[in-house]
Every structure is written in C-alpha cells, then in structure tokens.
Short mmCIF file of C-alpha atoms in Angstrom, two decimals:
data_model
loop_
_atom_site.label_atom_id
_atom_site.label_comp_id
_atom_site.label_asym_id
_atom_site.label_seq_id
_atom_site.Cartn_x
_atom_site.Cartn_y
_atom_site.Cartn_z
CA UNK A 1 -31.13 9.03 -21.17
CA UNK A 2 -29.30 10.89 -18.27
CA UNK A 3 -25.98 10.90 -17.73
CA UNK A 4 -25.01 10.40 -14.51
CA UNK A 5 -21.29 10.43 -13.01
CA UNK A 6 -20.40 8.74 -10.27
CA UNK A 7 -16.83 10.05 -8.15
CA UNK A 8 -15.11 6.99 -6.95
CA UNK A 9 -13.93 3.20 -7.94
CA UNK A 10 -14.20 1.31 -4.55
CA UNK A 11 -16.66 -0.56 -3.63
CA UNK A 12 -19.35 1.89 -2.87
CA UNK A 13 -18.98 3.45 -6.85
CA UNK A 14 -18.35 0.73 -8.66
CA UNK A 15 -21.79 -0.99 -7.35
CA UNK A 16 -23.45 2.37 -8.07
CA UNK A 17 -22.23 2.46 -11.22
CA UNK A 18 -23.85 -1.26 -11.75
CA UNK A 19 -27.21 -0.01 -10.41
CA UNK A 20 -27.66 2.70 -12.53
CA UNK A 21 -26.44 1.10 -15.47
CA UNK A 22 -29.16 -1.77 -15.09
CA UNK A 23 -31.85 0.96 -15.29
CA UNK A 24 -30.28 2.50 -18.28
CA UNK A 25 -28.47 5.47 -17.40
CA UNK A 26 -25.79 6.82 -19.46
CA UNK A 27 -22.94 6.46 -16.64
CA UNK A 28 -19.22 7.69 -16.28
CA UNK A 29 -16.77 6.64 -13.08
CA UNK A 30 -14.19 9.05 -11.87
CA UNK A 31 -11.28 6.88 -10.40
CA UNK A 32 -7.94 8.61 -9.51
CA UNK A 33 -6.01 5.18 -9.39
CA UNK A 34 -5.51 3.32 -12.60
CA UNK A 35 -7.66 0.35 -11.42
CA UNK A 36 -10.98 -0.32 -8.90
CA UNK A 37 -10.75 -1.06 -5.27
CA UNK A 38 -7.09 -0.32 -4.43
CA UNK A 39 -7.64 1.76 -1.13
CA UNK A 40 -10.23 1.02 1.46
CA UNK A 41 -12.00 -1.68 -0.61
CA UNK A 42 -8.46 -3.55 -1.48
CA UNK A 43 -7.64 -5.79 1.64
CA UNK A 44 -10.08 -5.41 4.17
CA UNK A 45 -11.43 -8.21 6.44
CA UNK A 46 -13.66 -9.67 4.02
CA UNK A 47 -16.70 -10.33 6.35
CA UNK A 48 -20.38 -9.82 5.05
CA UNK A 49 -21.63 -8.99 8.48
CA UNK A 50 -24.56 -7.92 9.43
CA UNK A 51 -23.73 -9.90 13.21
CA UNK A 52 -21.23 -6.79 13.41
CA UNK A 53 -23.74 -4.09 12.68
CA UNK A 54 -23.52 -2.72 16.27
CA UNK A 55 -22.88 1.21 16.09
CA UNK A 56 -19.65 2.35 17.89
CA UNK A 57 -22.04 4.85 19.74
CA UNK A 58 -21.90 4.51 23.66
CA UNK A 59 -20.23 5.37 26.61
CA UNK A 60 -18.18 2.33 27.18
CA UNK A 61 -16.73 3.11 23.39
CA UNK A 62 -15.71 6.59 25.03
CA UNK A 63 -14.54 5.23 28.03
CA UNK A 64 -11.98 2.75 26.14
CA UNK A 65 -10.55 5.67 23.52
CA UNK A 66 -9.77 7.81 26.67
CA UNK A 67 -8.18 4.77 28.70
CA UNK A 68 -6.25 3.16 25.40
CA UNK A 69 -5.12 7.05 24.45
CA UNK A 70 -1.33 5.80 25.89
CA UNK A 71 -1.35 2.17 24.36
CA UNK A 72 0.48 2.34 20.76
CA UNK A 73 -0.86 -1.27 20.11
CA UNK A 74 -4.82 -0.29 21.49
CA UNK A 75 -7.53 -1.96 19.56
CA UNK A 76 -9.08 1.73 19.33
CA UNK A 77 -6.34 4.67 19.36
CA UNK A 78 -7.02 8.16 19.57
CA UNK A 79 -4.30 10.66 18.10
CA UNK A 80 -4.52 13.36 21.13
CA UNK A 81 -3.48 15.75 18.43
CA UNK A 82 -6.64 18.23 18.21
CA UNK A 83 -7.91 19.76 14.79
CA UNK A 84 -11.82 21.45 14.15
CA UNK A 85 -12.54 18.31 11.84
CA UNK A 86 -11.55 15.95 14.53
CA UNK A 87 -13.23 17.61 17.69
CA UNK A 88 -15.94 17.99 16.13
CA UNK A 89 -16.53 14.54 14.64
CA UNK A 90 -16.58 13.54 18.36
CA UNK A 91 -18.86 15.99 19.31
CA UNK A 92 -20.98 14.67 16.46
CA UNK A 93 -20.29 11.04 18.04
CA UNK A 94 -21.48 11.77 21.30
CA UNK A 95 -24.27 13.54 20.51
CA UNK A 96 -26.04 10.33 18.40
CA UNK A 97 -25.38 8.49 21.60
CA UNK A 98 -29.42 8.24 22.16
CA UNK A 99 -29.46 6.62 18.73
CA UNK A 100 -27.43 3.86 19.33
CA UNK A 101 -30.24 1.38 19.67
CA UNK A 102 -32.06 2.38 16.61
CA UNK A 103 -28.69 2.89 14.47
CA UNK A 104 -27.45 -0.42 15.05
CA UNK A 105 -30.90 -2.16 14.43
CA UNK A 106 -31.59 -0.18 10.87
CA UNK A 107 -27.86 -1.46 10.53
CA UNK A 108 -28.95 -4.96 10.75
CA UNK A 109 -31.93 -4.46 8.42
CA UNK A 110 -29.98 -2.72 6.56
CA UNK A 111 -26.70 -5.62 6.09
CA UNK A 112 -29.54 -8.39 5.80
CA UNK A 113 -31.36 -6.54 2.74
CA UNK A 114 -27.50 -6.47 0.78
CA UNK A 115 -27.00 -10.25 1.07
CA UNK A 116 -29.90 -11.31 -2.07
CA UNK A 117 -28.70 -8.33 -4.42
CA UNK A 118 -24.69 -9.17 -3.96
CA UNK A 119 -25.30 -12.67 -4.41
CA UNK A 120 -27.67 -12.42 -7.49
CA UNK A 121 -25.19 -9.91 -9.24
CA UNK A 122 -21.82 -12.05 -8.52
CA UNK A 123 -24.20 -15.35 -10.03
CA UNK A 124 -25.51 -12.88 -12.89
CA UNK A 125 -22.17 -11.57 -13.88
CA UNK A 126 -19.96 -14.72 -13.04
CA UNK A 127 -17.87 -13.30 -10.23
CA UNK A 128 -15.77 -15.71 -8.36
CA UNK A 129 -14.89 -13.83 -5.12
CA UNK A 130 -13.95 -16.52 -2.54
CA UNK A 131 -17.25 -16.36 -1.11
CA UNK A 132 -17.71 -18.81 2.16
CA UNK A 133 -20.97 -19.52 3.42
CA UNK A 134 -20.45 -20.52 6.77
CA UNK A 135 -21.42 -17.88 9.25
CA UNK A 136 -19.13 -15.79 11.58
CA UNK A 137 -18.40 -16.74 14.95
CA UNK A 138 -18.10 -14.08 17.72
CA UNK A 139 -15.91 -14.93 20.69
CA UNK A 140 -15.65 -14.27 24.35
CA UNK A 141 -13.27 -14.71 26.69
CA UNK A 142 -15.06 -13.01 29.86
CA UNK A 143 -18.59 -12.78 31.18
CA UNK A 144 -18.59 -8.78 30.85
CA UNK A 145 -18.27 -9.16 26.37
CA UNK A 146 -20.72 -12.32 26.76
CA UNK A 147 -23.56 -10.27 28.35
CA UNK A 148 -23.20 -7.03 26.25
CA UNK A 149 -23.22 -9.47 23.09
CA UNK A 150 -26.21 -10.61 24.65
CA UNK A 151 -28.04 -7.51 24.65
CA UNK A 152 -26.73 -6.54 20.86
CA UNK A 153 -28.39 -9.96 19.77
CA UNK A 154 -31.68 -8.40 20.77
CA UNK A 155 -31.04 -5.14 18.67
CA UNK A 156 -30.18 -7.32 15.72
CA UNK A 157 -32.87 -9.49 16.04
CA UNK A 158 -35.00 -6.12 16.16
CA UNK A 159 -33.69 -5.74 12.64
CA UNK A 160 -34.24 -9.57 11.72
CA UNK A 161 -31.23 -11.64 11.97
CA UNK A 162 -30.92 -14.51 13.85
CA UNK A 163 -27.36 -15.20 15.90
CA UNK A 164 -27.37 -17.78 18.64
CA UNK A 165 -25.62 -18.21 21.93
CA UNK A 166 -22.60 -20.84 22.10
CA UNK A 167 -20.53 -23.25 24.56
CA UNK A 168 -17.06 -22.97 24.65
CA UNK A 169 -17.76 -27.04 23.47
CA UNK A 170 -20.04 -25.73 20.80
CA UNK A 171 -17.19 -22.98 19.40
CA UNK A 172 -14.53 -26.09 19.04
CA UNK A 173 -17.11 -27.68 16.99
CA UNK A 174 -17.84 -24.96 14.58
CA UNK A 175 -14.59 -24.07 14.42
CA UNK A 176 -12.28 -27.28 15.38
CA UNK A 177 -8.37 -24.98 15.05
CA UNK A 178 -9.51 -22.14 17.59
CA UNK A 179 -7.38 -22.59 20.35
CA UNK A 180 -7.47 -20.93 23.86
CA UNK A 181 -9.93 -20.75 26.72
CA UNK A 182 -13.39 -18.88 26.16
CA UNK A 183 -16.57 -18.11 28.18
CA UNK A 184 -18.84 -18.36 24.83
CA UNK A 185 -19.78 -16.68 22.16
CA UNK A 186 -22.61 -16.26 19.50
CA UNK A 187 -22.69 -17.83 16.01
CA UNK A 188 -24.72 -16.58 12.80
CA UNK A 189 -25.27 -19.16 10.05
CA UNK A 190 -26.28 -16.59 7.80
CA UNK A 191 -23.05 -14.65 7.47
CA UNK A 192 -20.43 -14.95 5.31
CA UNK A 193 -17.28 -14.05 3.76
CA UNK A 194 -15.44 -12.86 0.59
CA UNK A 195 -12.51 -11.31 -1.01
CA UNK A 196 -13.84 -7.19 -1.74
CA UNK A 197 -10.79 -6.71 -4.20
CA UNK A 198 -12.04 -9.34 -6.30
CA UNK A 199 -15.62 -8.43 -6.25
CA UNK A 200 -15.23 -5.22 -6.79
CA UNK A 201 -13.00 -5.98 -9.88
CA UNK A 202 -15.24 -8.33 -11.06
CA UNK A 203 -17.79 -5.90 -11.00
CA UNK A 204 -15.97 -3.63 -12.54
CA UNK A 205 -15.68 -5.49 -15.29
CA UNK A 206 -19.44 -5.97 -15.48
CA UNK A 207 -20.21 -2.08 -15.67
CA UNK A 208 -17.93 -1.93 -18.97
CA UNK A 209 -19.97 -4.54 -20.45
CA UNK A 210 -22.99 -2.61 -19.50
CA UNK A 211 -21.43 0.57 -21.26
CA UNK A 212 -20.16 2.63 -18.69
CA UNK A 213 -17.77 4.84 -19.18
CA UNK A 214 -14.93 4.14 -17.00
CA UNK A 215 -12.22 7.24 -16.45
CA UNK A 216 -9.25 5.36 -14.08
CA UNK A 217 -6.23 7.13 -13.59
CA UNK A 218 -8.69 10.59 -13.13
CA UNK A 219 -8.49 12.81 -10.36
CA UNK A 220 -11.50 14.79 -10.01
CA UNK A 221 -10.14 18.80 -9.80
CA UNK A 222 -12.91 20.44 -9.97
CA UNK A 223 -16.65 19.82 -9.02
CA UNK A 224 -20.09 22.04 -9.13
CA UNK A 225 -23.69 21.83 -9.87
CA UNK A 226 -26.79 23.71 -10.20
CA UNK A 227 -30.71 22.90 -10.41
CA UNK A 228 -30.11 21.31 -13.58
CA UNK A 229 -26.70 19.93 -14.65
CA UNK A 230 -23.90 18.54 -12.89
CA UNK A 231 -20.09 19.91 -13.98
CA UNK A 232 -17.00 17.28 -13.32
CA UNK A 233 -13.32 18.64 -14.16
CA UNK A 234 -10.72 15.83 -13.94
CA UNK A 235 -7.02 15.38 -14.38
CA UNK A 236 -5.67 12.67 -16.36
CA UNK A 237 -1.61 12.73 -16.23
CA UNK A 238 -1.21 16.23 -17.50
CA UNK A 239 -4.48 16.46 -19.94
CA UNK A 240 -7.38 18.12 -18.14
CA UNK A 241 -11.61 17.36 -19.23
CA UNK A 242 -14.29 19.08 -18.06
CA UNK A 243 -17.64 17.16 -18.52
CA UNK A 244 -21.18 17.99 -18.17
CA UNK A 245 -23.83 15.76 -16.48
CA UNK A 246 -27.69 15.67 -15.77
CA UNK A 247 -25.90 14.42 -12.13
CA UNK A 248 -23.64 13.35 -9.57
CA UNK A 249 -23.17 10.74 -7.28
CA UNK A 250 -19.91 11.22 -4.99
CA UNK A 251 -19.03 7.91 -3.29
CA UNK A 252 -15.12 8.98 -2.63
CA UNK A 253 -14.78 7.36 0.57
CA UNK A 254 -12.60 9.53 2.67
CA UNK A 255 -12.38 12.17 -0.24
CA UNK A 256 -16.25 12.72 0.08
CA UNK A 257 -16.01 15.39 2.46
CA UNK A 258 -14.31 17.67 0.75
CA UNK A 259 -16.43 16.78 -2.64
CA UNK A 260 -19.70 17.34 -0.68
CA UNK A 261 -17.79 21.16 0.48
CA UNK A 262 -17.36 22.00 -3.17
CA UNK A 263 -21.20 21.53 -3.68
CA UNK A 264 -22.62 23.40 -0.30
CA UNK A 265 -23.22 19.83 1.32
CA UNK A 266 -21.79 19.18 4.96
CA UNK A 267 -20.32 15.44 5.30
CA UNK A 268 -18.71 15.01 8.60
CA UNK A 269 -16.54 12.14 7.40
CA UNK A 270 -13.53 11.29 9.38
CA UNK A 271 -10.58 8.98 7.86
CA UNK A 272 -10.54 6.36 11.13
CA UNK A 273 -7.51 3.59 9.89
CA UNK A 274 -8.15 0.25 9.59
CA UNK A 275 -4.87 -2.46 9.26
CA UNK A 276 -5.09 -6.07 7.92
CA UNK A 277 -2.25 -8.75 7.65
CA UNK A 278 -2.62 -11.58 4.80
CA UNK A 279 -1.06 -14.73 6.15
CA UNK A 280 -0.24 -16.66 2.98
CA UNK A 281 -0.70 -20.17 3.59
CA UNK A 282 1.75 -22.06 1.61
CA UNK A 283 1.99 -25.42 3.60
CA UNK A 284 -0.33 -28.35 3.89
CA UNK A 285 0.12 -27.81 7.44
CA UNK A 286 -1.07 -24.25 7.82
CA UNK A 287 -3.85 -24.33 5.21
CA UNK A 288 -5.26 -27.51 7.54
CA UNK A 289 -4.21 -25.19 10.86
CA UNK A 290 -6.03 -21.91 9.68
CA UNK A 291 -9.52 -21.56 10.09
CA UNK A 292 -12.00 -21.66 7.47
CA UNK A 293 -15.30 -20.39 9.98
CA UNK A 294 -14.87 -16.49 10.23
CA UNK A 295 -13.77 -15.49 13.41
CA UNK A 296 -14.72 -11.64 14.95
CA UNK A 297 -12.79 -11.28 18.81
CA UNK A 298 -15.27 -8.60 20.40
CA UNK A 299 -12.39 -7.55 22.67
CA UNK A 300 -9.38 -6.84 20.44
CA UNK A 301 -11.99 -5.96 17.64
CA UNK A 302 -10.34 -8.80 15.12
CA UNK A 303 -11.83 -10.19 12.09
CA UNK A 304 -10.85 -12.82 9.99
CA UNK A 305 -11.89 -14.85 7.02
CA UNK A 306 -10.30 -17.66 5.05
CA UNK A 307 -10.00 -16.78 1.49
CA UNK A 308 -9.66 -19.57 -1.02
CA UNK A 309 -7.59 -22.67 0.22
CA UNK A 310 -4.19 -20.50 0.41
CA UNK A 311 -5.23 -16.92 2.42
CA UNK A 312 -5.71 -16.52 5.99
CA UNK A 313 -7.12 -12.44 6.20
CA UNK A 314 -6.63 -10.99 9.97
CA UNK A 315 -8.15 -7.34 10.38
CA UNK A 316 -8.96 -4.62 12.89
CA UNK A 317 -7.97 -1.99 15.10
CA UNK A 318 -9.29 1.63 14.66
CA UNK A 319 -7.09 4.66 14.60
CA UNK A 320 -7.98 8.79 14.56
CA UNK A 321 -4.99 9.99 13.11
CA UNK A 322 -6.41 11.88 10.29
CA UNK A 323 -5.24 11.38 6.72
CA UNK A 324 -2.16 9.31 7.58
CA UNK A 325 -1.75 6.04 5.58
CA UNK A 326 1.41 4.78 7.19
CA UNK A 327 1.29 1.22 7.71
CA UNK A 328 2.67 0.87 11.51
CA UNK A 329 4.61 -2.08 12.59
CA UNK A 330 3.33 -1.45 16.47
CA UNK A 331 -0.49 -2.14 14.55
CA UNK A 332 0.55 -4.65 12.37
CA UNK A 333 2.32 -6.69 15.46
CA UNK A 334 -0.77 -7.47 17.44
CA UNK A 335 -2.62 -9.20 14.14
CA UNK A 336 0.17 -11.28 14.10
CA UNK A 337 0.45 -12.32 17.52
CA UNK A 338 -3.41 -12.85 17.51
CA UNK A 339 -2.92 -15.39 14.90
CA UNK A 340 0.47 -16.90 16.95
CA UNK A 341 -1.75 -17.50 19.88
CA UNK A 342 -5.43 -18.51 18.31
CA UNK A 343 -4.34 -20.58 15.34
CA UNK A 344 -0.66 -21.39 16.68
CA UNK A 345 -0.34 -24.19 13.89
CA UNK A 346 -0.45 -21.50 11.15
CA UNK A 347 2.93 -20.26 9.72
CA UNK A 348 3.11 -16.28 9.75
CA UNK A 349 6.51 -16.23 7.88
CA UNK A 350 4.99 -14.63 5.04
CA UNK A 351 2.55 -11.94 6.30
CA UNK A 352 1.50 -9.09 3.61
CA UNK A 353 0.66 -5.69 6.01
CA UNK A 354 -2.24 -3.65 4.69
CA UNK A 355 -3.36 -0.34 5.90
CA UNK A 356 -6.60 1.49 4.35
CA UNK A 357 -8.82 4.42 6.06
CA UNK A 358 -12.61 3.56 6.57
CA UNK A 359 -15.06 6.45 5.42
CA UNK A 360 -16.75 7.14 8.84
CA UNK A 361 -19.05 9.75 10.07
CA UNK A 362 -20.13 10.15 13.28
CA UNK A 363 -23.86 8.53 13.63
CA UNK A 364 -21.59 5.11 11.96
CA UNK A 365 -24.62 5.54 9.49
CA UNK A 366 -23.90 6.22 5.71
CA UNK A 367 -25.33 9.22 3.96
CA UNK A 368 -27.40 7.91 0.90
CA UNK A 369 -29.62 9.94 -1.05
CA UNK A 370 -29.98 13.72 -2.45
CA UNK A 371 -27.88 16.75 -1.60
CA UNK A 372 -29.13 20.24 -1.80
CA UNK A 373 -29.37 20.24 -5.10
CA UNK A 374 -31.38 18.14 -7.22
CA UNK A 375 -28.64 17.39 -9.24
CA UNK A 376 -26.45 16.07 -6.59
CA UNK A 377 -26.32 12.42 -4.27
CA UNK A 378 -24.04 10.57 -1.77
CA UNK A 379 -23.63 6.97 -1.22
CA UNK A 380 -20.67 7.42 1.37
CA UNK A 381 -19.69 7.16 5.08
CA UNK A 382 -20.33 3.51 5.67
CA UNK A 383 -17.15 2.96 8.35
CA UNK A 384 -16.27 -0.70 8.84
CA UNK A 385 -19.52 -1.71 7.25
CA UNK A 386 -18.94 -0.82 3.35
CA UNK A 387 -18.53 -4.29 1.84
CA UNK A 388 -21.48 -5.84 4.10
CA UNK A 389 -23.67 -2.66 2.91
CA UNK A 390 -22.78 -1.78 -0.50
CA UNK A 391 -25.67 -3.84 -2.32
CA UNK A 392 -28.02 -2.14 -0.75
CA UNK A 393 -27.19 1.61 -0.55
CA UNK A 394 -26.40 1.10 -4.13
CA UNK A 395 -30.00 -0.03 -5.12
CA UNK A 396 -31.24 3.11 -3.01
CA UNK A 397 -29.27 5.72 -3.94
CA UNK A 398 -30.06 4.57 -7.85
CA UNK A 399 -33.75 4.21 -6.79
CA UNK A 400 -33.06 8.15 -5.35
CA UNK A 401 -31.53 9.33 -8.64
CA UNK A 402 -34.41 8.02 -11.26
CA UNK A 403 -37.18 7.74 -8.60
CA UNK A 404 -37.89 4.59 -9.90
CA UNK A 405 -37.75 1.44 -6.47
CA UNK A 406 -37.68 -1.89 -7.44
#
C-alpha cells in the first residue's frame, strides 16, 4: 500500500485525503491549525458556481485595478507597493490574456464535473452542510455588465452549463426581497450553495473513519523528495517528526508556493484577499427579509448565500496586498452597506467580519497533477473557485497519483 501525505487541511486536502483513501492508500494530513478549514475554506461565500467560472483574464480586469488603485473600498484593489513575486504574477496575468476564452470554458467543465462527486460523498458520509438547491442569480444594473454577461454565457455554455437571460420582473420572482432597480440578469437552476466549514469538517471526519492519519496542530518544517520516496519534517508544539512517504501531495493554499520551492517546482501563487460578513439573522423579520436565492452583483463582485434559516453570508472584493490577513473595516463597510441597500429589511446589528486569502495563480487555473519528480503532486491555486472545484481536482490528482481513473 503507498503511503501518501498530503500538506494541508482546507478544502482542497481534506477532499484529497478522501480520494485517496477510497482507493486504499495509506494516507497522512499535515495541518498546522488544530482543526480543518479554518483559513481560506472557513467563511467564504458558500456558492457552488460554475455560473462564476469566468477567468479574471482581460483587459477591462486591467483597466479597473489601475483606475480603483486610489479607492480604499474598490471591489478589486491593488497594493501599489512593488515586490518580484507580485510584478511578476501580473506579468504572468497578462500574458494568459489569449487564454481567457478557453480558461474560463475548461472552468465551466471543470465546476459542472464537481457537482455529482460532492453531492454523492456528503449523501455517502451523512454531511449536513446547508446545501440549497436553488440556483444563483447574477444581477445587472446597466446595459454594459448585461451584454458582457451575455457573451460569458456563450463560453459557459461551451463548457455545458445552461444559465438563462432574465427581466428585471423575472429577478423579483426568483428572488421576491431583492430590492432596487436592475437592467437584468442571468439565472442558473443548476447552482447551488453551502456552508465550506461544515463540509469540510464533515469530511474530515469521514477520512478518520477511512483510516487516515490526521496530524492537526503540525507545521510542516521541512520538505524534500527524490525518484522514489517523499521526506515530510513537521513541528508539533515543541516535538519535531520526520516521516517518510512513497509521496506527496501539497495542497497548502497560499503556503504552496513556497512548498513547491523546497522541491524544485515553480508555483506562481499569489495570496489575493478575499472578506466576508455573516449577518446573523436572529428575528422573524430578517430571516423572512434575507434572501434565500444566491445572489452574485457582477459589478461590486458580491456573493451571497443563505445558510440554514438563521445566516445571511455576504462576500467579495479582491485585494493584492501580499500576505496580510488584517481584516479592514474600509472592506468590511461596503458588504454591509450592500446588504443595507439590497435586502434593507435585514438587521445587520450583528455582523461577524471574515477575512481569508484565496490561493491564486495567474492563468486563475489550478495546478493539478505531477511535479518534477515522480514522487511529488499539487492540487492548489484554485482562486475564488476552490469550494465549486474541489470534487473534481481531488478525483484527478488521486487518479494522477495511482494512475488508476474512474
């Protein structure tokens, strides 16, 4: 049996871990907190979205960085504050431009292949998540976001999902507590929603049962390989291991890059910060006010999902300020206003800030499959897209490391 370790307990790792277990690996999981999911996979927007699968790659993303650069509260803010890592991340950016069409349609395929294997394991294992089934409605306020959403439909339809146009009439019906005034927008059934912490947790839970070995509270010192084993050195309080393993699989979100250094692999991954509010919805009156479609706003690049009867989650912005994990009250502030002035029935007197950085590199595609060694894989770099992709890039980077597709 080989053992396999796998560096990282969000939500990319622990759904590698389940993979590999179900084909009978011997499997360990590095985690440097004491629990799963408790940075980037522990409050994010929720949405399983493969209607949001459009690649930041394009000119008019450039364009809105450069002109934002001054705004403290801009849905997309740009530290001007230069460093190697950072330039040349952009570089990196601009350059997969010309891919932008192909990108975001693979992304597509891609978020619409997760869906069966995320549903069959949270039915197999018993996972209650707060999973909604009731699509995800983009909105519009102007005829400009209205006819580029337009052309994205056709990319994701490239990749096989189906989103359709909708009335401003049509919007109030799908979701009756939107208020404000709207050109249109586009609606896809087939999207839904979910609380990551949970999932992750509960599949965390589900990988002990399988026999994995889980090592929470480890931070991961030390890291090599060869052609033939894999060597992990991890610090646990102030007792040190060193294991040996047949291989590796680093899935450290943010923390990949300098994993993938230690073992000759180059992973442009650049920390871009994310910030969420939880509106806790503790009167009748709000829980009936708050939405229960999921909402994404195209223009302030806002998501939302209802989670459970008693949690309203608002998310979004994007922020290049390197490794900072600050939570900013001029970020927080517009999430709440949003919900002031789209859902102005809902109570935001008890609002729980969030901040976590998304694992992004510069194509917006992840990097799944081998290193330069034989011994070594990534499933990391999937940006705002982890939770919608995880299912998937964990079946193929397990399908990578026995050779054995299902």
């Amino acid at each position: 049996m080989k053992r396999i370790a796998v560096i990282g307990g969000g939500i990319t790792g622990i759904t590698t871990a389940y993979t590999l277990a179900k084909r009978g690996l011997d499997v360990t999981v590095y985690e440097k907190h004491r629990y799963a999911a408790m940075e980037t996979s522990f409050a994010n927007g929720g949405q399983l979205s493969a209607s949001n699968a459009e690649v930041w790659n394009n000119w008019q993303t450039v364009m809105k960085g450069i002109k934002w650069m001054s705004r403290r509260d801009a849905p997309l803010l740009v530290n001007p504050k230069p460093s190697w890592h950072k330039l040349s991340w952009f570089a990196e950016f601009i350059a997969a431009i010309p891919q932008y069409e192909k990108n975001t349609t693979e992304t597509a395929r891609l978020a619409i292949a997760a869906r069966d294997h995320l549903f069959a394991w949270a039915q197999e294992e018993g996972i209650d998540f707060d999973l909604k089934k009731q699509g995800i409605l983009h909105i519009y306020r102007d005829k400009a976001g209205f006819d580029h959403a337009e052309k994205v439909s056709r990319l994701l339809a490239a990749g096989g999902l189906e989103r359709r146009s909708v009335t401003p009439e049509e919007m109030k019906s799908i979701e009756p507590t939107l208020a404000g005034n709207y050109y249109g927008g586009f609606f896809t059934e087939s999207d839904s929603t979910g609380d990551i912490h949970k999932f992750t947790n509960g599949l965390a839970d589900a990988i002990k049962r399988l026999g994995v070995k889980t090592c929470y509270g480890h931070t991961v010192t030390e890291l090599s390989a060869d052609e033939r084993n894999a060597w992990v050195t991890a610090l646990d309080g102030t007792e040190q291991s060193r294991d040996t393993f047949d291989g590796v699989v680093i899935c450290a979100g943010v923390g990949s890059r300098g994993l993938a250094k230690k073992l000759g692999d180059r992973v442009n991954i650049y920390p871009v910060k994310g910030y969420s509010i939880t509106v806790e919805l503790d009167d009748e009156a709000s829980q009936k006010a708050a939405p229960t479609v999921s909402l994404l706003d195209d223009a302030t690049k806002i998501v939302t999902s209802r989670l459970g009867d008693g949690r309203f989650r608002v998310a979004g912005t994007a922020e290049f300020s390197g490794y900072n994990r600050d939570i900013k009250d001029d970020r927080i502030r517009p999430l709440t206003r949003w919900v002031e002035q789209c859902f102005p029935g809902v109570c935001t007197r008890k609002v729980v800030p969030w901040a976590g950085l998304r694992p992004m590199l510069p194509n917006m595609m992840p990097r799944v499959g081998p290193g330069r060694l034989p011994t070594v894989f990534y499933n990391t770099g999937h940006g705002h897209l982890g939770w919608t992709l995880s299912a998937i890039t964990a079946e193929l980077v397990a399908e990578s490391v026995t050779g054995d597709s299902r």
